[in-house]
Amino acid sequence: MADNANRERSLLRFANDCEDAAAGLHRFRDALPRNATRITGVVGELFGISSALRQIHTGEGTRSYGPSFYRIDNDLQLVFRSLQCTVDDIFDMFARAHERPEQTVWEDMSHQHERVEKFGLLERLEWYREFLDAQFDILEGRQIADPDDLRDSITDLLEAQQKARRRASRQSMPVPEIDYSGASTPRPRPRRISRPTMPPRINTPSTPTVVSDMSWDHGWNQTARPYAPEPPVPPLMFPPTPGSPMSPLSPVFSNFTSSSSQTASSHTSYSTPDPYAPSALVHWADDIFDGQHPNTQYRQDYQLSDRATCYGQADPYALDHLSRDGFRKVLELPFDERKLWVQLYWRPNDFRARLLIMSQNSSGVQQHCCQPLTALKIIRRGSTLQLCQASKDSGRYKLWARLNFMLHERMVLFYSTFIAMKHQDKRGIPHPSLADDFELETDEGEKVFFAGQMQHDDMLHALRVFRDRGSGVVRLEVSALRGPRKHVPIWTAFVTKYADAGDPDWCQWEGNGIVSLAAVKPAPPYVFVSRFQPPKHGRNWILPFTTDEGG
């Protein structure tokens, strides 16, 4: 079991490392136009390797593939050892780029690969991807030619990498020692903090219940809370973005009668009657970044080059305060080649939520900035999410932090998790300017091209289908139809490959307002409410529209 756990961690860790390396090289491509074509190929191969690793990871725990992993264990270890060296070379190049020109460090790495080790970067990445694809074919039991040639090539590459490192060690050059057990190799950036072994999962006591529109969580917003102190004014200030109008929904919902709205609640309650949550609770957000989502890059002309940055005031006691006050980390995400980390924290007894950003200052010293989620508003600009504080006096927003994403699915999952946790906080939103209104939907971002009404048990929900202009991603999102949380996502599902391919079988009309979604099977949608499951019929997820016209 320990070997399986190490292998699972390694698969996801290497997938994340490849994506981080691709994100950094994206900036190199803009700075090195002479090498842009080759760097574009390298970025594509890194994402291909990440996708192959995640595909293998998905099969790890299944009954179909799990028992067959012994067939590929040795080959996976071979790939891991060589891939570790290659990814380390890329990250070391990023670190040197802070002191030397991009062209210089790129040529230095190319010289090391092509002249010293005799294997170019693009060539070795193609081998990794093809070899990993072959491993998944073996898991599936396909009759394929034995990948001896690829295995021999990667073995020769690894020997050349190890020989180069031994030579560098004899010359007293600082070369990181490689750990193949799944722990991160030391690098000049904040290290990933290994998640401790989690206790057995038990359901957080927040079962969705049905209450009236008048009484729904009314006490959460009854008392205005003291507004969080504002940090020093950052370099960027911009006026508030007006909320996205709900006009796309109006034609769809205009024929609903008052009697229909009285038969069911139009929202889902996230509250819990039990303030004394057991210490072993596991938050629903722990399942969100599971590595199984698609990975769709933004178009090159849409991707911004801005670095992830925090403008907040550093608090050296932030971690101590989080621990002292009973907060628990539920997720963490790296940005900017792991130079900046975002962590979300949650307190079980009152669902208070905090966001912690770990970064390094100009002297290389790690610093922490922390804010309640209820004191921040997200505004999307291109491939970035701007985390802003609101000024009560001027009505303007002050930029507290900026996060730049390479993949739209990651932006969606982070945004949805942030918004859901923010509105599940029992203290409520302290200022109207911090309210949220479908912030991913912008003139150049997501656009609603379908909206309809569904009924799940006694709850009325709104279904929206979004297409993102910057990436082409198509997704479903369900939220409460009415009430103070009508803009808070309950669940989302990515269906891009089915919508773009025009697959007629990915959804099916079942009659009586029911549409089944074969596309979302077997992976469930991403759910942002504890103990909530989207409606199902048999093995398929379904969309129970209130009218045949909606389906």
Coordinates of C-alpha atoms in Angstrom, one line a residue:
M1 CA 0.0 0.0 0.0
A2 CA 2.9 2.4 0.8
D3 CA 4.4 1.8 -2.7
N4 CA 1.0 2.5 -4.2
A5 CA 0.7 5.8 -2.3
N6 CA 4.2 6.9 -3.3
R7 CA 3.5 6.1 -6.9
E8 CA 0.2 8.0 -6.8
R9 CA 1.9 11.0 -5.2
S10 CA 4.7 10.9 -7.8
L11 CA 2.3 10.8 -10.7
L12 CA 0.5 13.9 -9.6
R13 CA 3.6 15.7 -8.4
F14 CA 5.3 15.2 -11.8
A15 CA 2.1 16.3 -13.6
N16 CA 2.1 19.5 -11.6
D17 CA 5.8 20.1 -12.1
C18 CA 5.3 19.7 -15.9
E19 CA 2.5 22.2 -15.9
D20 CA 4.5 24.7 -13.8
A21 CA 7.5 24.3 -16.1
A22 CA 5.2 24.9 -19.1
A23 CA 3.8 28.1 -17.5
G24 CA 7.3 29.5 -17.0
L25 CA 8.4 28.6 -20.5
H26 CA 5.4 30.5 -21.8
R27 CA 7.0 33.7 -20.6
F28 CA 10.4 32.6 -22.1
R29 CA 8.7 32.2 -25.5
D30 CA 7.6 35.8 -25.5
A31 CA 11.1 37.0 -24.5
L32 CA 12.9 34.8 -27.1
P33 CA 11.3 35.2 -30.5
R34 CA 14.1 33.4 -32.3
N35 CA 13.3 30.3 -30.2
A36 CA 9.6 30.8 -30.0
T37 CA 8.7 27.8 -32.3
R38 CA 10.9 25.4 -30.4
I39 CA 9.7 26.6 -27.0
T40 CA 6.1 26.3 -28.2
G41 CA 6.8 22.6 -29.0
V42 CA 8.4 22.1 -25.6
V43 CA 5.4 23.7 -23.8
G44 CA 3.0 21.4 -25.8
E45 CA 5.0 18.3 -24.9
L46 CA 5.1 19.2 -21.2
F47 CA 1.3 19.5 -21.1
G48 CA 1.1 16.2 -23.0
I49 CA 3.3 14.5 -20.4
S50 CA 1.1 16.0 -17.6
S51 CA -2.0 14.7 -19.3
A52 CA -0.5 11.2 -19.7
L53 CA 0.5 11.1 -16.0
R54 CA -2.9 12.2 -14.9
Q55 CA -4.5 9.6 -17.1
I56 CA -2.4 6.9 -15.5
H57 CA -3.1 8.3 -12.1
T58 CA -6.9 8.1 -12.8
G59 CA -6.6 4.4 -13.4
E60 CA -4.6 3.8 -10.2
G61 CA -7.6 3.2 -7.9
T62 CA -9.9 1.5 -10.4
R63 CA -10.9 -2.2 -10.4
S64 CA -10.1 -2.4 -14.1
Y65 CA -6.6 -1.1 -14.1
G66 CA -5.4 -1.1 -10.5
P67 CA -4.3 -4.8 -10.3
S68 CA -2.3 -4.4 -13.5
F69 CA 0.0 -1.6 -12.3
Y70 CA 2.8 -4.2 -11.5
R71 CA 3.3 -4.4 -15.2
I72 CA 4.4 -0.8 -15.5
D73 CA 6.0 -0.1 -12.1
N74 CA 9.6 -0.5 -13.3
D75 CA 9.1 1.6 -16.4
L76 CA 7.4 4.4 -14.4
Q77 CA 10.3 4.6 -12.0
L78 CA 12.7 4.9 -15.0
V79 CA 10.7 7.8 -16.4
F80 CA 10.4 9.4 -13.0
R81 CA 14.2 9.4 -12.5
S82 CA 15.0 10.9 -15.9
L83 CA 12.0 13.3 -15.9
Q84 CA 13.1 14.6 -12.5
C85 CA 16.5 15.6 -13.9
T86 CA 14.9 17.3 -16.9
V87 CA 12.3 19.3 -14.9
D88 CA 15.0 20.3 -12.4
D89 CA 17.1 21.7 -15.3
I90 CA 14.1 23.8 -16.4
F91 CA 13.5 25.2 -12.9
D92 CA 17.2 25.9 -12.4
M93 CA 17.1 27.9 -15.6
F94 CA 14.1 29.9 -14.2
A95 CA 16.1 30.6 -11.1
R96 CA 19.2 31.8 -13.1
A97 CA 17.0 34.0 -15.2
H98 CA 16.6 36.4 -12.2
E99 CA 20.3 37.2 -12.6
R100 CA 21.1 36.6 -16.2
P101 CA 19.4 37.4 -19.6
E102 CA 16.7 34.8 -20.7
Q103 CA 18.6 34.2 -23.9
T104 CA 21.8 33.3 -22.0
V105 CA 20.2 30.9 -19.6
W106 CA 18.2 29.2 -22.4
E107 CA 21.3 28.7 -24.5
D108 CA 23.2 27.4 -21.4
M109 CA 20.5 24.8 -20.8
S110 CA 20.4 23.9 -24.5
H111 CA 24.2 23.4 -24.5
Q112 CA 24.0 21.1 -21.4
H113 CA 21.3 19.0 -23.0
E114 CA 22.5 18.9 -26.6
R115 CA 26.3 19.0 -26.3
V116 CA 27.0 17.5 -22.8
E117 CA 24.2 15.0 -22.4
K118 CA 23.7 14.5 -26.2
F119 CA 19.8 14.6 -25.9
G120 CA 17.9 17.7 -26.8
L121 CA 15.0 19.0 -24.6
L122 CA 12.2 18.5 -27.1
E123 CA 13.5 15.1 -28.1
R124 CA 13.5 13.7 -24.5
L125 CA 10.1 15.2 -23.8
E126 CA 8.7 13.4 -26.8
W127 CA 10.2 10.2 -25.6
Y128 CA 8.6 10.6 -22.1
R129 CA 5.2 11.3 -23.5
E130 CA 5.3 8.4 -26.0
F131 CA 6.6 6.0 -23.3
L132 CA 3.9 7.1 -20.8
D133 CA 1.2 6.6 -23.5
A134 CA 2.5 3.1 -24.1
Q135 CA 2.3 2.4 -20.3
F136 CA -1.4 3.3 -20.3
D137 CA -1.9 1.1 -23.4
I138 CA -0.3 -1.8 -21.4
L139 CA -2.7 -1.1 -18.5
E140 CA -5.7 -1.3 -20.9
G141 CA -4.4 -4.6 -22.2
R142 CA -3.9 -3.4 -25.7
Q143 CA -1.8 -5.5 -28.0
I144 CA 1.1 -3.1 -28.7
A145 CA 4.7 -3.6 -29.8
D146 CA 7.0 -3.8 -26.7
P147 CA 8.4 -0.3 -26.2
D148 CA 12.0 -1.6 -26.0
D149 CA 13.4 1.2 -28.2
L150 CA 11.9 3.9 -26.1
R151 CA 13.0 2.2 -22.9
D152 CA 16.6 1.9 -24.2
S153 CA 16.6 5.6 -25.3
I154 CA 15.4 6.8 -21.9
T155 CA 17.9 4.5 -20.1
D156 CA 20.7 6.0 -22.2
L157 CA 19.4 9.5 -21.4
L158 CA 19.3 8.8 -17.7
E159 CA 22.8 7.4 -17.7
A160 CA 24.0 10.6 -19.5
Q161 CA 22.2 12.8 -17.0
Q162 CA 23.7 10.9 -14.0
K163 CA 27.1 11.0 -15.6
A164 CA 26.8 14.8 -16.1
R165 CA 25.8 15.3 -12.5
R166 CA 28.7 13.2 -11.2
R167 CA 31.1 15.3 -13.3
A168 CA 29.5 18.5 -11.9
S169 CA 29.8 17.2 -8.4
R170 CA 33.5 16.5 -8.8
Q171 CA 33.8 20.1 -10.0
S172 CA 32.2 21.3 -6.8
M173 CA 29.1 22.6 -8.5
P174 CA 25.9 22.6 -6.3
V175 CA 23.8 19.9 -7.8
P176 CA 20.5 18.9 -6.0
E177 CA 20.3 15.4 -4.8
I178 CA 17.4 13.6 -6.4
D179 CA 14.8 11.8 -4.3
Y180 CA 12.7 9.3 -6.1
S181 CA 10.3 8.5 -3.3
G182 CA 7.8 11.3 -4.2
A183 CA 9.3 14.1 -2.1
S184 CA 10.1 17.3 -4.0
T185 CA 13.7 18.0 -5.0
P186 CA 15.1 21.1 -3.3
R187 CA 14.8 24.1 -5.6
P188 CA 15.2 27.9 -5.2
R189 CA 11.5 28.4 -4.4
P190 CA 9.0 27.6 -1.6
R191 CA 8.7 23.9 -1.3
R192 CA 5.5 22.0 -1.5
I193 CA 4.2 21.1 1.9
S194 CA 3.3 17.4 2.0
R195 CA -0.2 16.9 3.0
P196 CA -0.4 14.6 6.1
T197 CA -2.2 11.3 6.0
M198 CA -5.9 12.3 6.2
P199 CA -8.2 10.7 8.8
P200 CA -11.2 8.6 7.5
R201 CA -13.6 10.8 5.7
I202 CA -16.8 11.6 7.5
N203 CA -19.6 13.8 6.3
T204 CA -19.5 17.4 7.3
P205 CA -22.8 18.1 8.9
S206 CA -24.2 20.5 6.4
T207 CA -26.8 18.6 4.5
P208 CA -28.7 20.9 2.1
T209 CA -32.1 21.7 3.6
V210 CA -35.1 23.5 2.3
V211 CA -36.2 26.7 4.0
S212 CA -38.2 29.7 2.9
D213 CA -36.8 32.7 1.0
M214 CA -37.5 34.9 3.9
S215 CA -35.7 32.9 6.5
W216 CA -32.8 31.4 4.5
D217 CA -29.7 32.0 6.5
H218 CA -31.0 35.4 7.4
G219 CA -28.9 35.6 10.5
W220 CA -25.7 35.3 8.5
N221 CA -26.0 38.8 7.1
Q222 CA -27.9 40.5 9.9
T223 CA -25.1 42.2 11.7
A224 CA -22.5 44.2 9.9
R225 CA -19.0 43.1 10.9
P226 CA -16.0 45.4 11.3
Y227 CA -14.3 45.9 8.0
A228 CA -10.8 44.4 7.8
P229 CA -7.9 47.0 8.0
E230 CA -6.7 48.1 4.5
P231 CA -3.1 47.3 3.6
P232 CA -0.8 49.9 2.0
V233 CA -2.1 51.1 -1.4
P234 CA -0.6 48.9 -4.1
P235 CA 0.6 50.2 -7.5
L236 CA -2.7 49.4 -9.2
M237 CA -6.1 50.9 -8.6
F238 CA -9.1 50.6 -10.8
P239 CA -12.8 51.4 -10.4
P240 CA -15.3 48.6 -9.6
T241 CA -16.5 46.5 -12.4
P242 CA -20.3 46.5 -12.7
G243 CA -22.0 43.2 -12.0
S244 CA -22.8 41.1 -15.0
P245 CA -26.5 41.6 -16.0
M246 CA -28.8 38.6 -15.8
S247 CA -30.3 39.4 -19.1
P248 CA -29.3 36.0 -20.7
L249 CA -31.6 34.3 -18.1
S250 CA -34.6 36.6 -18.6
P251 CA -36.0 35.1 -21.7
V252 CA -35.7 31.6 -20.3
F253 CA -37.3 32.4 -16.9
S254 CA -39.9 35.0 -17.9
N255 CA -42.7 32.5 -18.2
F256 CA -42.3 31.1 -14.7
T257 CA -45.4 31.7 -12.6
S258 CA -45.5 32.7 -8.9
S259 CA -47.3 29.4 -8.1
S260 CA -44.4 27.4 -9.5
S261 CA -41.9 29.4 -7.4
Q262 CA -44.0 28.7 -4.3
T263 CA -43.8 25.0 -4.6
A264 CA -40.1 24.7 -4.1
S265 CA -37.2 26.6 -2.5
S266 CA -35.1 28.4 -5.0
H267 CA -31.8 28.0 -3.2
T268 CA -29.7 25.5 -1.3
S269 CA -28.7 26.0 2.3
Y270 CA -25.1 25.4 3.3
S271 CA -25.6 26.0 7.0
T272 CA -25.1 23.4 9.8
P273 CA -27.0 23.1 13.0
D274 CA -24.0 21.5 14.8
P275 CA -21.4 24.1 15.8
Y276 CA -19.2 21.4 17.5
A277 CA -17.8 19.7 14.4
P278 CA -15.6 16.6 15.2
S279 CA -11.9 17.2 14.9
A280 CA -11.5 14.7 12.1
L281 CA -13.8 16.6 9.6
V282 CA -12.6 16.7 6.0
H283 CA -13.8 19.7 4.0
W284 CA -15.4 19.3 0.7
A285 CA -12.7 21.4 -1.0
D286 CA -10.2 18.7 -0.3
D287 CA -11.7 16.8 -3.3
I288 CA -11.7 19.7 -5.8
F289 CA -8.2 19.7 -7.3
D290 CA -8.1 16.0 -7.9
G291 CA -6.0 16.1 -11.1
Q292 CA -8.8 14.6 -13.2
H293 CA -10.1 17.8 -14.8
P294 CA -9.2 18.6 -18.5
N295 CA -6.2 20.9 -19.0
T296 CA -7.1 23.6 -21.6
Q297 CA -4.6 26.4 -22.2
Y298 CA -5.6 30.0 -23.0
R299 CA -4.8 31.2 -26.4
Q300 CA -1.4 32.8 -26.7
D301 CA -2.8 36.2 -27.5
Y302 CA -5.1 35.9 -24.4
Q303 CA -2.6 34.7 -21.9
L304 CA -1.2 37.6 -19.8
S305 CA 2.4 37.8 -18.8
D306 CA 1.7 39.3 -15.4
R307 CA 3.4 37.4 -12.5
A308 CA 1.4 36.2 -9.5
T309 CA 1.9 38.9 -6.9
C310 CA 0.6 39.8 -3.4
Y311 CA 0.5 43.5 -2.5
G312 CA -0.8 42.9 1.0
Q313 CA 1.0 43.7 4.2
A314 CA 3.2 40.8 5.4
D315 CA 2.2 39.2 8.7
P316 CA 5.0 37.1 10.3
Y317 CA 2.5 35.6 12.7
A318 CA -0.1 34.6 10.1
L319 CA 0.5 30.9 10.4
D320 CA 0.5 31.0 14.2
H321 CA -2.7 32.9 14.3
L322 CA -4.4 30.4 11.9
S323 CA -3.3 27.6 14.1
R324 CA -4.3 29.3 17.3
D325 CA -7.7 30.3 16.1
G326 CA -8.6 26.7 15.0
F327 CA -8.3 27.0 11.2
R328 CA -7.4 24.1 9.0
K329 CA -5.9 24.1 5.5
V330 CA -8.2 22.6 2.9
L331 CA -6.2 23.2 -0.3
E332 CA -3.0 24.8 -1.7
L333 CA -2.0 25.8 -5.2
P334 CA 1.3 26.9 -6.6
F335 CA 1.8 29.9 -9.0
D336 CA 4.7 31.4 -10.9
E337 CA 6.9 28.3 -11.0
R338 CA 6.1 27.8 -7.3
K339 CA 7.4 31.1 -6.2
L340 CA 4.0 31.9 -4.8
W341 CA 1.6 29.6 -3.0
V342 CA -2.1 30.2 -2.2
Q343 CA -3.7 28.3 0.7
L344 CA -7.3 28.2 1.8
Y345 CA -8.2 27.7 5.4
W346 CA -11.5 26.8 7.1
R347 CA -12.8 26.7 10.7
P348 CA -15.3 23.9 11.3
N349 CA -17.4 25.5 14.1
D350 CA -18.4 28.6 12.1
F351 CA -17.2 28.0 8.6
R352 CA -15.0 31.0 8.7
A353 CA -12.5 31.0 5.8
R354 CA -9.1 32.6 5.3
L355 CA -6.8 32.9 2.3
L356 CA -3.0 32.8 2.9
I357 CA -0.4 33.7 0.3
M358 CA 3.2 32.6 0.8
S359 CA 5.8 34.3 -1.4
Q360 CA 9.4 35.6 -1.3
N361 CA 10.4 39.2 -1.0
S362 CA 13.2 40.8 -3.0
S363 CA 15.7 39.4 -0.4
G364 CA 14.5 35.9 -0.8
V365 CA 12.8 35.8 2.6
Q366 CA 9.5 34.0 2.8
Q367 CA 6.6 36.1 3.8
H368 CA 2.9 35.5 4.5
C369 CA -0.2 37.6 3.9
C370 CA -3.6 36.6 5.1
Q371 CA -7.1 37.9 4.7
P372 CA -10.7 36.6 5.3
L373 CA -12.4 35.5 2.1
T374 CA -15.3 37.8 3.1
A375 CA -12.9 40.8 2.8
L376 CA -11.9 40.1 -0.8
K377 CA -13.7 40.3 -4.1
I378 CA -12.5 38.5 -7.3
I379 CA -12.4 40.4 -10.6
R380 CA -11.3 38.6 -13.7
R381 CA -9.0 40.2 -16.2
G382 CA -7.9 37.9 -19.0
S383 CA -6.1 34.9 -17.7
T384 CA -5.7 36.5 -14.2
L385 CA -7.9 36.8 -11.2
Q386 CA -7.6 40.0 -9.3
L387 CA -8.2 39.6 -5.5
C388 CA -9.4 43.1 -4.4
Q389 CA -10.3 44.9 -1.2
A390 CA -13.0 47.5 -1.3
S391 CA -12.7 51.1 -0.1
K392 CA -15.8 52.1 1.7
D393 CA -15.2 55.8 1.2
S394 CA -14.2 56.0 -2.5
G395 CA -16.1 53.1 -3.9
R396 CA -13.0 51.9 -5.6
Y397 CA -11.1 48.6 -5.4
K398 CA -7.5 48.1 -4.3
L399 CA -5.6 45.2 -5.7
W400 CA -4.5 42.9 -2.9
A401 CA -3.2 40.0 -5.0
R402 CA -3.1 38.8 -8.6
L403 CA -3.1 35.2 -9.7
N404 CA -2.2 34.2 -13.3
F405 CA -3.6 31.0 -14.7
M406 CA -2.4 28.9 -17.7
L407 CA -5.5 26.6 -17.7
H408 CA -9.1 27.8 -17.6
E409 CA -10.3 24.7 -15.7
R410 CA -8.0 25.6 -12.8
M411 CA -9.3 29.2 -12.8
V412 CA -12.9 27.9 -12.7
L413 CA -12.2 25.5 -9.8
F414 CA -10.3 28.0 -7.8
Y415 CA -12.9 30.7 -8.3
S416 CA -15.8 28.4 -7.5
T417 CA -14.1 27.1 -4.4
F418 CA -13.3 30.6 -3.2
I419 CA -16.8 32.0 -3.8
A420 CA -18.5 29.0 -2.2
M421 CA -16.3 29.1 0.9
K422 CA -16.8 32.9 1.1
H423 CA -20.5 32.6 1.2
Q424 CA -20.6 29.6 3.5
D425 CA -18.8 31.8 6.1
K426 CA -21.4 32.4 8.8
R427 CA -20.4 36.0 9.4
G428 CA -21.6 37.0 6.0
I429 CA -20.3 39.7 3.6
P430 CA -19.4 42.9 5.5
H431 CA -19.8 45.4 2.6
P432 CA -22.1 45.4 -0.5
S433 CA -19.1 46.2 -2.8
L434 CA -17.6 42.8 -1.8
A435 CA -20.6 40.9 -3.2
D436 CA -20.1 38.5 -6.2
D437 CA -21.9 38.3 -9.5
F438 CA -20.6 35.7 -12.0
E439 CA -17.2 37.3 -12.2
L440 CA -15.8 34.9 -14.7
E441 CA -18.4 36.2 -17.2
T442 CA -16.7 39.2 -18.9
D443 CA -16.7 40.8 -22.4
E444 CA -13.6 38.6 -23.3
G445 CA -14.1 35.8 -20.8
E446 CA -17.0 33.4 -20.3
K447 CA -20.3 33.9 -22.0
V448 CA -23.7 32.2 -21.2
F449 CA -25.2 30.6 -24.3
F450 CA -27.9 28.6 -22.5
A451 CA -29.8 29.0 -19.3
G452 CA -32.7 27.0 -17.8
Q453 CA -34.5 26.1 -14.6
M454 CA -34.2 22.7 -12.9
Q455 CA -35.8 21.2 -9.9
H456 CA -33.8 18.9 -7.6
D457 CA -35.9 17.4 -4.9
D458 CA -37.6 20.5 -3.4
M459 CA -35.0 23.0 -4.6
L460 CA -35.2 25.2 -7.7
H461 CA -31.8 25.6 -9.5
A462 CA -30.5 27.6 -12.4
L463 CA -28.4 25.8 -15.0
R464 CA -26.1 27.8 -17.2
V465 CA -23.9 26.6 -20.0
F466 CA -20.7 28.8 -20.3
R467 CA -18.2 29.0 -23.1
D468 CA -14.9 30.8 -22.4
R469 CA -13.7 33.0 -25.2
G470 CA -10.0 32.9 -24.1
S471 CA -9.8 29.1 -24.0
G472 CA -12.8 27.6 -25.7
V473 CA -13.8 25.6 -22.5
V474 CA -17.4 24.7 -22.3
R475 CA -18.9 23.9 -18.9
L476 CA -22.2 23.5 -17.0
E477 CA -22.8 25.3 -13.8
V478 CA -25.7 25.0 -11.4
S479 CA -26.6 27.5 -8.7
A480 CA -29.7 28.6 -6.7
L481 CA -32.4 30.0 -8.9
R482 CA -33.1 32.9 -6.5
G483 CA -32.0 34.3 -3.2
P484 CA -28.8 35.8 -1.8
R485 CA -26.7 32.9 -3.2
K486 CA -28.0 32.8 -6.8
H487 CA -24.5 33.6 -8.0
V488 CA -22.7 30.9 -5.9
P489 CA -21.9 27.7 -7.8
I490 CA -23.2 24.5 -6.4
W491 CA -21.6 22.3 -9.0
T492 CA -19.8 22.5 -12.4
A493 CA -18.9 20.0 -15.0
F494 CA -16.5 20.4 -18.0
V495 CA -17.9 19.1 -21.3
T496 CA -15.7 20.9 -23.9
K497 CA -14.6 17.8 -25.8
Y498 CA -18.2 16.6 -26.2
A499 CA -19.6 20.0 -27.2
D500 CA -16.8 20.7 -29.7
A501 CA -16.8 17.2 -31.2
G502 CA -20.5 17.4 -31.8
D503 CA -21.0 14.0 -30.2
P504 CA -24.7 13.3 -30.4
D505 CA -24.5 10.8 -27.5
W506 CA -23.0 12.9 -24.8
C507 CA -26.5 14.1 -23.6
Q508 CA -29.8 12.4 -24.2
W509 CA -33.4 13.5 -23.9
E510 CA -35.3 11.1 -21.6
G511 CA -38.7 12.9 -21.6
N512 CA -40.6 14.7 -18.8
G513 CA -38.0 17.4 -18.8
I514 CA -35.1 15.0 -18.0
V515 CA -31.8 15.2 -19.9
S516 CA -29.1 12.6 -19.0
L517 CA -25.4 13.4 -19.3
A518 CA -23.4 10.5 -20.5
A519 CA -20.4 12.9 -20.9
V520 CA -20.0 13.4 -17.2
K521 CA -19.7 9.6 -16.6
P522 CA -17.8 8.1 -14.8
A523 CA -16.2 11.2 -13.2
P524 CA -18.7 13.1 -11.1
P525 CA -19.2 16.9 -11.4
Y526 CA -17.2 19.1 -9.1
V527 CA -19.4 19.9 -6.1
F528 CA -19.0 23.0 -3.9
V529 CA -21.4 22.0 -1.1
S530 CA -20.8 19.4 1.6
R531 CA -22.9 16.2 1.3
F532 CA -24.6 17.3 -1.9
Q533 CA -24.9 15.1 -4.9
P534 CA -26.2 16.3 -8.3
P535 CA -29.2 14.3 -9.5
K536 CA -28.7 10.9 -11.0
H537 CA -30.7 8.3 -12.7
G538 CA -29.0 4.9 -12.6
R539 CA -25.4 5.5 -13.5
N540 CA -26.0 8.8 -15.4
W541 CA -26.1 12.3 -14.1
I542 CA -29.2 14.0 -15.1
L543 CA -30.6 17.6 -15.6
P544 CA -34.2 17.6 -14.3
F545 CA -35.7 20.6 -16.1
T546 CA -39.0 22.0 -14.8
T547 CA -40.4 22.2 -18.4
D548 CA -39.9 20.2 -21.6
E549 CA -38.9 23.5 -23.3
G550 CA -36.0 23.9 -20.9
G551 CA -34.6 20.4 -21.8

